[in-house]
Short mmCIF file of C-alpha atoms in Angstrom, two decimals:
data_model
loop_
_atom_site.label_atom_id
_atom_site.label_comp_id
_atom_site.label_asym_id
_atom_site.label_seq_id
_atom_site.Cartn_x
_atom_site.Cartn_y
_atom_site.Cartn_z
CA MET A 5 19.15 22.74 9.49
CA GLY A 6 16.40 24.74 7.79
CA LEU A 7 17.85 24.02 4.34
CA PHE A 8 18.22 20.33 5.18
CA MET A 9 14.59 20.09 6.34
CA TYR A 10 13.50 21.92 3.20
CA PHE A 11 15.36 19.34 1.08
CA ILE A 12 13.74 16.46 2.95
CA THR A 13 10.18 17.75 2.87
CA THR A 14 10.26 19.38 -0.57
CA ILE A 15 12.52 17.05 -2.57
CA LEU A 16 12.75 13.70 -0.76
CA GLY A 17 9.17 14.10 0.41
CA GLN A 18 8.08 13.87 -3.24
CA ALA A 19 8.54 10.24 -4.21
CA VAL A 20 8.47 11.12 -7.91
CA PHE A 21 11.81 12.95 -7.54
CA ILE A 22 13.44 9.90 -5.97
CA ILE A 23 12.24 7.73 -8.85
CA GLY A 24 13.50 10.32 -11.34
CA PHE A 25 16.90 10.49 -9.62
CA VAL A 26 17.20 6.69 -9.72
CA VAL A 27 16.67 6.62 -13.49
CA LEU A 28 18.99 9.61 -13.98
CA ILE A 29 21.81 8.06 -11.92
CA GLY A 30 21.33 4.62 -13.49
CA MET A 31 21.52 5.94 -17.03
CA ILE A 32 24.51 8.17 -16.26
CA ALA A 33 26.24 5.09 -14.84
CA GLN A 34 25.57 3.36 -18.17
CA LYS A 35 27.10 6.37 -19.98
CA LYS A 36 23.92 7.19 -21.86
CA LEU A 37 23.73 10.51 -23.69
CA TRP A 38 21.56 13.40 -22.48
CA PHE A 39 19.01 13.02 -25.27
CA GLN A 40 18.55 9.38 -24.17
CA ILE A 41 18.41 10.22 -20.47
CA LEU A 42 15.95 13.11 -20.52
CA PRO A 43 12.97 11.37 -22.16
CA SER A 44 13.51 8.27 -20.04
CA VAL A 45 13.48 10.30 -16.81
CA ILE A 46 10.36 12.19 -17.88
CA LYS A 47 8.50 9.03 -18.93
CA THR A 48 9.39 7.32 -15.66
CA MET A 49 8.23 10.29 -13.59
CA ILE A 50 4.99 10.53 -15.57
CA GLY A 51 4.37 6.79 -15.23
CA PHE A 52 5.03 6.89 -11.49
CA THR A 53 2.77 9.91 -11.06
CA MET A 54 -0.02 8.13 -12.92
CA ILE A 55 0.34 5.15 -10.58
CA ASN A 56 0.53 7.34 -7.49
CA ILE A 57 -2.33 9.71 -8.31
CA GLY A 58 -4.41 6.85 -9.68
CA GLY A 59 -3.88 4.87 -6.48
CA GLN A 60 -4.64 7.80 -4.20
CA THR A 61 -7.78 8.81 -6.09
CA LEU A 62 -8.94 5.23 -6.40
CA GLY A 63 -8.54 4.86 -2.64
CA VAL A 64 -10.45 8.08 -1.99
CA ALA A 65 -13.24 6.78 -4.24
CA LEU A 66 -13.78 4.00 -1.70
CA LEU A 67 -14.21 6.32 1.27
CA PRO A 68 -17.97 6.91 0.78
CA LEU A 69 -18.42 3.23 1.68
CA GLN A 70 -17.40 4.01 5.24
CA PRO A 71 -20.42 6.14 6.23
CA LEU A 72 -22.63 3.64 4.38
CA PHE A 73 -21.29 0.79 6.51
CA SER A 74 -21.60 2.99 9.60
CA LYS A 75 -25.29 3.48 8.83
CA ILE A 76 -25.90 -0.22 8.15
CA PHE A 77 -24.15 -1.40 11.34
CA ASN A 78 -25.27 1.58 13.44
CA ILE A 79 -21.68 2.47 14.37
CA GLN A 80 -20.28 5.92 14.93
CA ALA A 81 -18.69 7.12 11.69
CA VAL A 82 -14.93 7.70 11.62
CA PRO A 83 -13.67 10.84 9.78
CA THR A 84 -12.27 10.10 6.30
CA ASP A 85 -10.69 13.42 5.27
CA ILE A 86 -7.11 12.41 4.47
CA GLY A 87 -5.80 15.98 4.30
CA ALA A 88 -7.24 16.91 7.70
CA ALA A 89 -6.08 13.61 9.21
CA GLN A 90 -2.53 14.13 7.92
CA THR A 91 -2.38 17.70 9.29
CA GLU A 92 -3.59 16.55 12.70
CA SER A 93 -1.34 13.49 12.72
CA LEU A 94 1.85 15.42 11.94
CA SER A 95 1.19 18.20 14.44
CA GLU A 96 3.39 16.63 17.11
CA ILE A 97 5.76 14.37 15.16
CA GLY A 98 6.42 16.20 11.87
CA THR A 99 10.10 16.94 12.52
CA GLU A 100 10.90 13.48 13.88
CA MET A 101 9.05 11.84 10.99
CA ALA A 102 10.90 13.81 8.30
CA LEU A 103 14.33 13.14 9.83
CA ILE A 104 13.65 9.44 10.33
CA PHE A 105 12.44 9.22 6.73
CA ALA A 106 15.62 10.82 5.34
CA PHE A 107 18.16 8.98 7.48
CA GLY A 108 16.23 5.72 7.24
CA PHE A 109 16.59 5.85 3.45
CA LEU A 110 20.33 6.42 3.92
CA VAL A 111 20.52 3.35 6.19
CA ASN A 112 18.74 1.33 3.49
CA LEU A 113 21.28 2.44 0.86
CA LEU A 114 24.21 1.60 3.15
CA LEU A 115 22.81 -1.83 3.92
CA ALA A 116 22.27 -2.47 0.20
CA ARG A 117 25.83 -1.39 -0.57
CA PHE A 118 27.72 -3.16 2.21
CA THR A 119 25.67 -6.21 3.24
CA LYS A 120 24.20 -9.26 1.52
CA TRP A 121 20.76 -7.61 1.47
CA LYS A 122 20.97 -5.88 -1.90
CA TYR A 123 17.54 -4.28 -1.93
CA VAL A 124 16.86 -0.59 -2.54
CA HIS A 125 13.43 0.47 -1.28
CA LEU A 126 12.02 2.91 -3.86
CA SER A 127 8.44 3.30 -2.62
CA ALA A 128 9.14 6.58 -0.85
CA HIS A 129 5.46 7.27 -0.13
CA VAL A 130 5.36 3.96 1.76
CA SER A 131 8.49 4.61 3.82
CA PHE A 132 7.38 8.19 4.56
CA PHE A 133 4.24 7.14 6.41
CA TYR A 134 6.05 4.20 8.03
CA ALA A 135 8.57 6.73 9.34
CA GLY A 136 5.58 8.45 10.94
CA LEU A 137 4.52 5.22 12.64
CA ILE A 138 8.00 4.68 14.07
CA ALA A 139 8.25 8.32 15.16
CA ALA A 140 4.86 8.13 16.90
CA LEU A 141 5.64 4.87 18.71
CA LEU A 142 8.97 6.24 19.96
CA LYS A 143 7.63 9.69 20.86
CA PHE A 144 4.49 8.57 22.70
CA ASN A 145 5.89 5.45 24.38
CA THR A 146 9.39 6.58 25.45
CA SER A 147 11.05 9.60 27.01
CA LEU A 148 13.73 9.84 24.32
CA GLU A 149 15.08 13.23 23.27
CA LEU A 150 15.13 14.25 19.60
CA ILE A 151 18.60 12.99 18.62
CA PRO A 152 18.41 9.46 20.12
CA LEU A 153 14.81 9.15 18.94
CA VAL A 154 15.80 10.00 15.35
CA LEU A 155 18.85 7.73 15.51
CA ILE A 156 16.89 4.71 16.75
CA GLY A 157 13.98 5.47 14.43
CA SER A 158 16.24 5.76 11.38
CA LEU A 159 17.86 2.41 12.12
CA LEU A 160 14.46 0.78 12.60
CA LEU A 161 13.14 2.26 9.34
CA GLY A 162 16.28 1.43 7.35
CA PHE A 163 16.26 -2.19 8.52
CA TYR A 164 12.51 -2.46 7.89
CA MET A 165 12.89 -1.10 4.34
CA THR A 166 15.70 -3.55 3.61
CA ILE A 167 14.47 -6.70 5.35
CA SER A 168 10.86 -6.42 4.14
CA CYS A 169 12.12 -6.24 0.54
CA ALA A 170 14.45 -9.16 1.26
CA TYR A 171 11.89 -11.62 2.58
CA VAL A 172 9.41 -10.85 -0.21
CA ALA A 173 12.08 -11.31 -2.91
CA PRO A 174 12.15 -15.16 -2.90
CA LEU A 175 8.39 -15.23 -3.38
CA MET A 176 8.60 -13.09 -6.51
CA LYS A 177 9.92 -15.93 -8.67
CA HIS A 178 6.47 -17.53 -8.36
CA ILE A 179 4.64 -14.32 -9.36
CA LYS A 180 3.85 -13.58 -12.99
CA GLY A 181 5.26 -10.19 -13.99
CA GLY A 182 7.55 -10.06 -10.95
CA GLU A 183 10.84 -10.42 -12.82
CA GLY A 184 13.65 -7.96 -12.07
CA PHE A 185 12.33 -6.41 -8.87
CA THR A 186 10.95 -7.11 -5.41
CA LEU A 187 8.07 -5.37 -3.65
CA ALA A 188 8.57 -2.40 -1.35
CA HIS A 189 5.21 -2.05 0.34
CA SER A 190 3.75 -2.14 3.83
CA SER A 191 1.79 -5.31 3.04
CA SER A 192 4.98 -7.40 3.21
CA VAL A 193 4.13 -9.53 6.26
CA GLY A 194 0.68 -10.14 4.77
CA LEU A 195 2.37 -11.52 1.64
CA LEU A 196 4.41 -13.96 3.73
CA ILE A 197 1.36 -15.10 5.67
CA SER A 198 -0.82 -15.34 2.57
CA ALA A 199 1.76 -17.38 0.65
CA GLY A 200 2.32 -19.67 3.66
CA LEU A 201 -1.38 -20.30 4.28
CA ALA A 202 -1.98 -20.82 0.56
CA LYS A 203 0.73 -23.51 0.46
CA LEU A 204 -0.82 -25.25 3.47
CA PHE A 205 -4.50 -25.08 2.60
CA GLY A 206 -4.75 -24.16 -1.07
CA ASN A 207 -4.48 -25.93 -4.39
CA LYS A 208 -2.23 -24.19 -6.89
CA LYS A 209 -3.89 -25.98 -9.81
CA ASN A 210 -7.16 -24.08 -9.28
CA ASP A 211 -5.80 -20.77 -10.53
CA LEU A 212 -8.28 -17.89 -10.38
CA GLU A 213 -6.81 -16.37 -13.53
CA THR A 214 -7.29 -19.50 -15.66
CA MET A 215 -10.65 -20.73 -14.41
CA HIS A 216 -13.24 -21.35 -17.09
CA ILE A 217 -15.48 -18.42 -17.98
CA PRO A 218 -18.26 -18.69 -20.60
CA LYS A 219 -17.34 -17.07 -23.88
CA GLN A 220 -20.09 -14.47 -23.46
CA LEU A 221 -18.48 -13.31 -20.19
CA SER A 222 -14.87 -13.31 -21.38
CA PHE A 223 -14.83 -9.50 -21.15
CA LEU A 224 -14.65 -9.93 -17.35
CA ARG A 225 -11.00 -10.92 -17.73
CA GLU A 226 -10.24 -7.27 -18.51
CA MET A 227 -9.51 -5.63 -15.17
CA THR A 228 -11.00 -2.23 -16.00
CA ILE A 229 -14.34 -3.74 -17.04
CA ALA A 230 -14.50 -6.24 -14.17
CA LEU A 231 -13.65 -3.71 -11.45
CA THR A 232 -16.10 -1.15 -12.85
CA LEU A 233 -18.92 -3.69 -12.70
CA VAL A 234 -17.94 -5.07 -9.30
CA MET A 235 -17.63 -1.64 -7.69
CA SER A 236 -20.92 -0.46 -9.19
CA LEU A 237 -22.67 -3.53 -7.78
CA LEU A 238 -20.92 -3.13 -4.43
CA PHE A 239 -22.01 0.51 -4.08
CA LEU A 240 -25.53 -0.33 -5.22
CA SER A 241 -26.03 -3.25 -2.84
CA ILE A 242 -24.63 -1.36 0.16
CA SER A 243 -26.72 1.72 -0.73
CA LEU A 244 -29.85 -0.44 -0.81
CA PHE A 245 -29.06 -1.77 2.68
CA ALA A 246 -28.37 1.74 3.96
CA GLY A 247 -31.61 3.06 2.45
CA ALA A 248 -32.06 4.91 -0.83
CA GLY A 249 -33.48 8.03 0.82
CA TRP A 250 -30.72 8.25 3.42
CA VAL A 251 -28.03 7.82 0.75
CA ALA A 252 -29.54 10.54 -1.46
CA GLU A 253 -29.71 12.93 1.49
CA ASN A 254 -26.34 12.22 3.14
CA ILE A 255 -23.98 10.69 0.56
CA SER A 256 -24.91 11.18 -3.10
CA ASN A 257 -25.97 14.84 -3.05
CA GLY A 258 -29.45 13.94 -4.20
CA GLN A 259 -28.44 11.51 -6.93
CA ASP A 260 -30.47 8.36 -7.39
CA ILE A 261 -28.59 5.37 -5.93
CA PHE A 262 -28.49 3.60 -9.30
CA VAL A 263 -26.92 6.60 -11.01
CA TYR A 264 -24.61 7.20 -8.05
CA SER A 265 -23.44 3.58 -7.99
CA ILE A 266 -22.75 3.44 -11.72
CA LEU A 267 -20.78 6.70 -11.58
CA ARG A 268 -18.69 5.40 -8.65
CA GLY A 269 -17.95 2.21 -10.58
CA VAL A 270 -16.96 4.11 -13.73
CA GLU A 271 -14.76 6.42 -11.64
CA PHE A 272 -13.05 3.35 -10.20
CA GLY A 273 -12.51 1.99 -13.71
CA VAL A 274 -10.98 5.29 -14.85
CA TRP A 275 -8.36 5.30 -12.12
CA ILE A 276 -7.53 1.63 -12.57
CA THR A 277 -6.90 2.41 -16.25
CA VAL A 278 -4.64 5.30 -15.25
CA ILE A 279 -2.69 2.99 -12.91
CA LEU A 280 -2.26 0.28 -15.55
CA THR A 281 -1.04 2.80 -18.13
CA GLY A 282 1.44 4.20 -15.61
CA VAL A 283 2.68 0.70 -14.80
CA ARG A 284 3.58 0.05 -18.42
CA MET A 285 5.36 3.42 -18.78
CA MET A 286 7.36 3.14 -15.56
CA LEU A 287 8.44 -0.48 -15.88
CA SER A 288 9.69 0.00 -19.43
CA GLU A 289 12.15 2.65 -18.16
CA ILE A 290 13.10 1.99 -14.55
CA ILE A 291 14.20 -1.66 -14.77
CA PRO A 292 16.73 -1.04 -17.60
CA ALA A 293 17.93 2.17 -15.89
CA PHE A 294 18.39 0.43 -12.54
CA HIS A 295 20.75 -1.98 -14.25
CA GLY A 296 23.32 0.83 -14.22
CA ILE A 297 23.03 1.19 -10.43
CA ALA A 298 23.20 -2.59 -9.97
CA THR A 299 26.40 -2.87 -11.98
CA LYS A 300 28.25 0.35 -11.09
CA LEU A 301 27.13 1.82 -7.75
CA ILE A 302 25.45 -0.87 -5.61
CA PRO A 303 26.58 -4.16 -7.17
CA ASP A 304 23.86 -6.79 -7.63
CA SER A 305 21.20 -4.54 -6.11
CA ILE A 306 17.51 -5.10 -6.78
CA PRO A 307 14.85 -2.35 -6.77
CA GLY A 308 11.88 -2.56 -4.44
CA LEU A 309 8.79 -1.20 -6.23
CA ASP A 310 5.10 -0.69 -5.48
CA ILE A 311 2.40 -3.37 -5.68
CA PRO A 312 0.20 -2.03 -8.52
CA LEU A 313 2.92 -3.20 -10.93
CA LEU A 314 1.52 -6.72 -10.51
CA PHE A 315 -2.18 -5.88 -10.88
CA PRO A 316 -2.35 -6.23 -14.71
CA HIS A 317 -1.35 -9.90 -14.48
CA TYR A 318 -3.93 -10.87 -11.84
CA PRO A 319 -7.23 -9.02 -12.47
CA THR A 320 -9.48 -11.65 -10.85
CA SER A 321 -7.21 -12.08 -7.82
CA VAL A 322 -7.29 -8.31 -7.22
CA ILE A 323 -11.09 -8.33 -7.00
CA VAL A 324 -11.36 -11.52 -4.93
CA GLY A 325 -8.61 -10.39 -2.57
CA PHE A 326 -10.20 -7.00 -1.94
CA LEU A 327 -13.68 -8.43 -1.28
CA SER A 328 -12.33 -11.18 0.98
CA SER A 329 -10.29 -8.70 3.06
CA LEU A 330 -13.31 -6.36 3.23
CA VAL A 331 -15.56 -9.14 4.56
CA ALA A 332 -12.89 -10.08 7.12
CA GLY A 333 -12.63 -6.46 8.25
CA LEU A 334 -16.39 -6.21 8.74
CA VAL A 335 -16.41 -9.50 10.67
CA GLY A 336 -13.57 -8.25 12.85
CA MET A 337 -15.39 -4.97 13.44
CA LEU A 338 -18.48 -6.85 14.64
CA VAL A 339 -16.38 -9.06 16.92
CA LEU A 340 -14.76 -6.01 18.51
CA GLY A 341 -18.20 -4.48 18.97
CA LEU A 342 -19.51 -7.63 20.69
CA LEU A 343 -16.46 -7.57 22.97
CA ASN A 344 -17.22 -3.92 23.83
CA TYR A 345 -13.78 -2.83 22.71
CA PRO A 346 -13.33 0.70 24.08
CA ILE A 347 -12.20 2.28 20.79
CA VAL A 348 -14.44 2.44 17.71
CA VAL A 349 -12.53 0.66 14.94
CA PHE A 350 -13.59 0.56 11.31
CA PRO A 351 -11.95 -1.22 8.32
CA ALA A 352 -9.52 1.20 6.66
CA LEU A 353 -10.86 0.96 3.11
CA ILE A 354 -7.82 2.18 1.16
CA PRO A 355 -5.47 -0.39 2.79
CA THR A 356 -8.20 -3.01 2.52
CA PHE A 357 -8.26 -2.61 -1.25
CA PHE A 358 -4.52 -2.52 -1.90
CA THR A 359 -3.32 -5.07 0.68
CA GLY A 360 -6.32 -7.28 0.01
CA ALA A 361 -5.55 -7.21 -3.71
CA ILE A 362 -1.87 -8.09 -3.30
CA THR A 363 -2.43 -10.81 -0.69
CA GLY A 364 -5.06 -12.22 -3.02
CA ILE A 365 -2.45 -12.28 -5.80
CA PHE A 366 0.11 -14.08 -3.63
CA GLY A 367 -2.49 -16.44 -2.20
CA ASN A 368 -3.62 -17.38 -5.71
CA ALA A 369 -0.04 -17.79 -6.97
CA PHE A 370 0.75 -20.24 -4.16
CA GLY A 371 -2.63 -21.89 -3.56
CA GLY A 372 -5.14 -21.03 -6.26
CA ARG A 373 -8.69 -19.93 -5.47
CA ARG A 374 -8.68 -21.24 -1.90
CA GLY A 375 -5.29 -19.70 -1.23
CA ALA A 376 -6.46 -16.29 -2.46
CA LEU A 377 -9.57 -16.37 -0.28
CA ILE A 378 -7.80 -17.57 2.86
CA GLY A 379 -4.73 -15.34 2.50
CA SER A 380 -6.68 -12.14 1.88
CA PHE A 381 -9.26 -12.96 4.58
CA VAL A 382 -6.51 -13.36 7.19
CA ASN A 383 -5.01 -10.12 5.89
CA GLY A 384 -8.32 -8.37 6.60
CA LEU A 385 -8.35 -9.74 10.15
CA ILE A 386 -4.80 -8.47 10.74
CA LEU A 387 -5.81 -5.03 9.44
CA ILE A 388 -8.80 -4.63 11.77
CA PHE A 389 -7.45 -6.23 14.97
CA GLY A 390 -3.99 -4.76 14.47
CA GLN A 391 -5.49 -1.29 14.03
CA ALA A 392 -7.46 -1.78 17.25
CA PHE A 393 -4.29 -2.62 19.20
CA LEU A 394 -2.22 0.08 17.50
CA LEU A 395 -4.42 3.17 17.91
CA PRO A 396 -3.88 3.63 21.67
CA MET A 397 -0.10 3.56 21.13
CA VAL A 398 0.40 6.28 18.51
CA GLY A 399 -1.01 9.44 20.06
CA SER A 400 -1.63 12.21 17.53
CA TYR A 401 -0.77 9.83 14.64
CA ALA A 402 -4.02 7.91 15.20
CA PRO A 403 -6.18 9.83 12.64
CA ILE A 404 -3.95 8.90 9.71
CA MET A 405 -3.64 5.31 10.98
CA ARG A 406 -7.43 5.00 10.90
CA ILE A 407 -7.29 5.72 7.16
CA LEU A 408 -3.92 4.38 5.95
CA SER A 409 -2.93 1.60 8.39
CA GLU A 410 -1.74 -1.28 6.18
CA THR A 411 -0.75 -4.81 7.16
CA ASP A 412 2.79 -4.06 8.35
CA TYR A 413 1.54 -1.13 10.46
CA ALA A 414 -1.12 -3.36 12.02
CA PHE A 415 1.28 -6.28 12.61
CA TYR A 416 4.65 -4.77 13.51
CA GLY A 417 3.29 -1.57 15.09
CA PRO A 418 1.62 -3.17 18.12
CA LEU A 419 4.62 -5.49 18.60
CA LEU A 420 7.03 -2.54 18.72
CA GLY A 421 4.67 -0.66 21.00
CA LEU A 422 4.43 -3.61 23.42
CA LEU A 423 8.22 -4.01 23.35
CA LEU A 424 8.70 -0.36 24.27
CA LYS A 425 6.24 -0.72 27.16
CA MET A 426 8.02 -3.88 28.38
CA ILE A 427 11.39 -2.16 28.50
CA GLY A 428 9.83 0.80 30.29
CA GLY A 429 10.12 3.37 27.52
#
């Protein structure tokens, strides 16, 4: 058992190894030679690591906004230390979470091999934290012992990994750059809702990515430049509302707010550049390698990959989607405050950026500018209200859910929690 847990936490717990194994197995299945396999595996792992580290660091770069908003709205600040939150969150469910993660991935592979749902969920960092959500809901809302809890949790995770990839897949044919894969991310229900609302209320002809921009401002079409400027302005405007003196004393370590804001924007641009470089490296290797798995091991299978792969094709939608979801989260926070909701809830800024960006992309693809705004705004409302309903249900997992609760957590989590309460645990 100890060796098995070591394998799960040390090997499977590192998503980069899973991605490397996929390329290795796919190229072996295609009978490639070792000197072809080795560089491809290394390039894929480097590309994935660039995406992963870039995404994590980019998300962390947003966290200083939280105490700024807390000051502006006079709301008790919520801790934002991800490491401390993860340690506290796993204190009571670490074993259950690791086992559900491992066996849930096995369920996903079996479903892909033997059913019509031919989707292999390769975003291991996504499924790892979703395993924690399922473990927490089962542990704190039922009286199940370890073995039945892990069995039920693994089935729930495996079906979630498979079905979420499956219902996003038909939408991908309308997404530029989405050829050859589906998305494996916990924003999946937000993508469905965003696409549906965009079809109903949007106008596909008014594409954000093709709208007219004066020649002098054409540089804004480059994502790195646009996001650097937008984030610098966002930090600056929020710092002005919070008060320059307060920011210098409590947030910026004495830096002037103009300098601080520019540095935060440049830092954001750096990590977006890292992500985009990683996207190009990983896609060039993993899609051809996965062809070997799709033809030899799991016939007709399709990989489920992470959402930043689409960001290079929709730079404006990424920005609009994030800002729209952020505004919705702040509106939802104020509504909860006016209703005297007993738990302090704050927009989770990392999920707000990533799920807002991707729902903005899908909203724009299906309904243009209006679709992007509506889809990502509704996504922001789901994030804030769903988090409010979810937190009382997950016990010690609440700290990490305050920071990393994405759309599927906020939507499916409360539903599963209510179901467990209805059937009496």
